[in-house]
mmCIF file of C-alpha atoms in Angstrom:
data_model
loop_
_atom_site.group_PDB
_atom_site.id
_atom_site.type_symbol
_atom_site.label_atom_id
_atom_site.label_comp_id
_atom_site.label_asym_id
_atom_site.label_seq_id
_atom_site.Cartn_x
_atom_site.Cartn_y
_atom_site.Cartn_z
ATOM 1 C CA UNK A 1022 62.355 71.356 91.804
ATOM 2 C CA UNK A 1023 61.804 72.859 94.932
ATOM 3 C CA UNK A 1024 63.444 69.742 97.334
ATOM 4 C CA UNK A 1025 66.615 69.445 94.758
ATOM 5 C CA UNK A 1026 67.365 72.701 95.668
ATOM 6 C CA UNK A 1027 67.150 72.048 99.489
ATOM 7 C CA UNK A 1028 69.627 69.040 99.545
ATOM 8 C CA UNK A 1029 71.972 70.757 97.514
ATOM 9 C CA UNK A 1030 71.969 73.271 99.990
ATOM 10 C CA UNK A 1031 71.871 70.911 102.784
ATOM 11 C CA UNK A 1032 75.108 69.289 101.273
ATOM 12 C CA UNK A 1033 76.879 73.002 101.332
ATOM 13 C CA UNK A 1034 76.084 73.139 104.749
ATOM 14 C CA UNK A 1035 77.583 69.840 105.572
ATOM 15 C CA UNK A 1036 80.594 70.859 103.691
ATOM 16 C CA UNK A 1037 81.229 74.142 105.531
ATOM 17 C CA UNK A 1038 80.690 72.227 108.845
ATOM 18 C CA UNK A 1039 83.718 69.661 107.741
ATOM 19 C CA UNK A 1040 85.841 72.347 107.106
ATOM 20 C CA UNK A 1041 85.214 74.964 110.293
ATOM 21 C CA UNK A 1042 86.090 71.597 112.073
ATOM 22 C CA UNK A 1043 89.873 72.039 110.319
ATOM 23 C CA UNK A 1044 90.292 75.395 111.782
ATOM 24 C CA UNK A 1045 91.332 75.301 115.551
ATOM 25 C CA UNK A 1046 89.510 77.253 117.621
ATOM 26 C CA UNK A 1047 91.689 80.306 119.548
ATOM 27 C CA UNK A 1048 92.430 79.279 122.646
ATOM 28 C CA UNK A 1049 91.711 82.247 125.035
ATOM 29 C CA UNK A 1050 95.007 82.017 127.042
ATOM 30 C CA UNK A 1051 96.992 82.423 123.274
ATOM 31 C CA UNK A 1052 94.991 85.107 122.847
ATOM 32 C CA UNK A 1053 95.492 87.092 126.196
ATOM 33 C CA UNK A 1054 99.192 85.945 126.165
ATOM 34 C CA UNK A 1055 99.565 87.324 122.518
ATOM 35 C CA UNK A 1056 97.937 90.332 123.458
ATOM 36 C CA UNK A 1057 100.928 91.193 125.928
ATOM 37 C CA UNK A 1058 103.449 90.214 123.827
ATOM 38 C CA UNK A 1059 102.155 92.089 121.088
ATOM 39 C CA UNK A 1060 102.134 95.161 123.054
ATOM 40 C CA UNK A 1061 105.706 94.381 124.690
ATOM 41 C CA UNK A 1062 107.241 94.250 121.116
ATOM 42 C CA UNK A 1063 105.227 96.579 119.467
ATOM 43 C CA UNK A 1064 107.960 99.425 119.894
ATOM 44 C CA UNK A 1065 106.080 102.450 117.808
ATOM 45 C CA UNK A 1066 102.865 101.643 119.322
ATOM 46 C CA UNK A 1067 101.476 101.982 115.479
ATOM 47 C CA UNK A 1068 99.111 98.866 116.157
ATOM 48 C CA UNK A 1069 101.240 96.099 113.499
ATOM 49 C CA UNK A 1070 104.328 94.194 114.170
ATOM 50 C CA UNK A 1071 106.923 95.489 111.202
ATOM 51 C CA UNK A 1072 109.644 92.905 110.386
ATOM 52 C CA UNK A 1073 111.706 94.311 113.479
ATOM 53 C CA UNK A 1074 109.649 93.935 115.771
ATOM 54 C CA UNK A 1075 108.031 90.635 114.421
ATOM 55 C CA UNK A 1076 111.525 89.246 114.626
ATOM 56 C CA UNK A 1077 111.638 90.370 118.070
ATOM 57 C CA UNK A 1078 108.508 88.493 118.787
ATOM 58 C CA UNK A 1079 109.656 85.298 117.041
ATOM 59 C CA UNK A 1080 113.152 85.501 119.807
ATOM 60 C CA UNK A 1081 111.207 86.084 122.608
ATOM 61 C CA UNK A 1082 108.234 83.717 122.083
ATOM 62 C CA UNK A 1083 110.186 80.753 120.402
ATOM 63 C CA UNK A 1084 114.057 81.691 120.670
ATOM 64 C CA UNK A 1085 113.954 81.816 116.936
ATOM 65 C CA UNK A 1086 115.980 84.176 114.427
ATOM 66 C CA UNK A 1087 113.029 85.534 111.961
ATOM 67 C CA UNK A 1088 114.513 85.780 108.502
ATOM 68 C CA UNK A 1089 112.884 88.444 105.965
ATOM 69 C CA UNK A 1090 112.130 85.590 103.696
ATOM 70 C CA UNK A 1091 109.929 84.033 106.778
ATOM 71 C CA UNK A 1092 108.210 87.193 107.819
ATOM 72 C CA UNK A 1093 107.249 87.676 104.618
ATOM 73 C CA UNK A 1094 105.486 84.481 104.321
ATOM 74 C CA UNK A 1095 103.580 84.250 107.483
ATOM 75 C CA UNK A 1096 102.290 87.973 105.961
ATOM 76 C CA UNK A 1097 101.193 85.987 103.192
ATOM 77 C CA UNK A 1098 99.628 83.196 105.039
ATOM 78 C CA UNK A 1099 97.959 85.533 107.589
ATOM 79 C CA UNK A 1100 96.564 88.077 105.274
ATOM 80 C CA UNK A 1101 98.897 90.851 106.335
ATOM 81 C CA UNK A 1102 100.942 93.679 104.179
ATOM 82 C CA UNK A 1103 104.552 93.151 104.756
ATOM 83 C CA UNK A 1104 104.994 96.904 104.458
ATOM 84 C CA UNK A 1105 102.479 97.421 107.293
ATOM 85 C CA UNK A 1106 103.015 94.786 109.157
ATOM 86 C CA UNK A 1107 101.455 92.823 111.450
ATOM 87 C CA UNK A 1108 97.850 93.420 113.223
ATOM 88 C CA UNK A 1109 97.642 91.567 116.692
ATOM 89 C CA UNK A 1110 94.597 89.984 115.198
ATOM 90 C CA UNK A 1111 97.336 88.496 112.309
ATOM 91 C CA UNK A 1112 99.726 87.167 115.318
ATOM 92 C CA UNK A 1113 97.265 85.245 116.897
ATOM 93 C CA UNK A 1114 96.493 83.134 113.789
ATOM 94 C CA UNK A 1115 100.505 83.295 113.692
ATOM 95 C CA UNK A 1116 100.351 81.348 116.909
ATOM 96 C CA UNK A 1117 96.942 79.368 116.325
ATOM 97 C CA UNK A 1118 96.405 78.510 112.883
ATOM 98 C CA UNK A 1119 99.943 78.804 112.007
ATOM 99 C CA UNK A 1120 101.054 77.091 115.547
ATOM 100 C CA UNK A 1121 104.388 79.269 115.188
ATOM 101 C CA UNK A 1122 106.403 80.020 118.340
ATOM 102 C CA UNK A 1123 104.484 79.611 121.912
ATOM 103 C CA UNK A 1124 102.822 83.319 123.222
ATOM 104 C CA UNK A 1125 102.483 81.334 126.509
ATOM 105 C CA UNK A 1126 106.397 81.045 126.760
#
């Protein structure tokens, strides 16, 4: 019937509400302080972070040597190609979701 159909829908919405509240929000000054970083480091001014200059990043922002093996899982984790590298979009859920490194530093 009709009203079955509405609380298993109102259930769904529950559920999506539970997990949003899982993902931080971005916090505006990670965002602004990524954004500077992002385009200190990004040396060919392509727009994405390749390992280089993603290991770069990781030095400057947490004093941290970036192995290959590590890049290429936080391209995993933040829906980036390894090949292409890394959108600034994809380095701010580095820093937020991720909580890798500080951009703030």
């Amino acid at each position: 019937s009709l009203s079955e159909d509405n609380d298993d829908h109102e259930g769904e919405d529950d559920n999506d509400k539970g997990v949003m509240e899982l993902i931080p929000a971005v916090d505006p000054l990670i965002e602004e302080a990524a954004a500077k970083i992002f385009e200190m480091v990004d040396r060919n001014k392509d727009g994405y972070l390749h390992y280089e200059e993603t290991q770069l990043l990781a030095k400057l922002s947490d004093d941290y040597d970036l192995s290959p093996d590590a890049y290429e899982s936080i391209c995993t984790v933040v829906g980036a190609e390894s090949e292409r590298g890394l959108s600034q979009d994809q380095v701010v859920k580095m820093y937020t979701y991720l909580q890798l490194g500080d951009a703030t530093a």
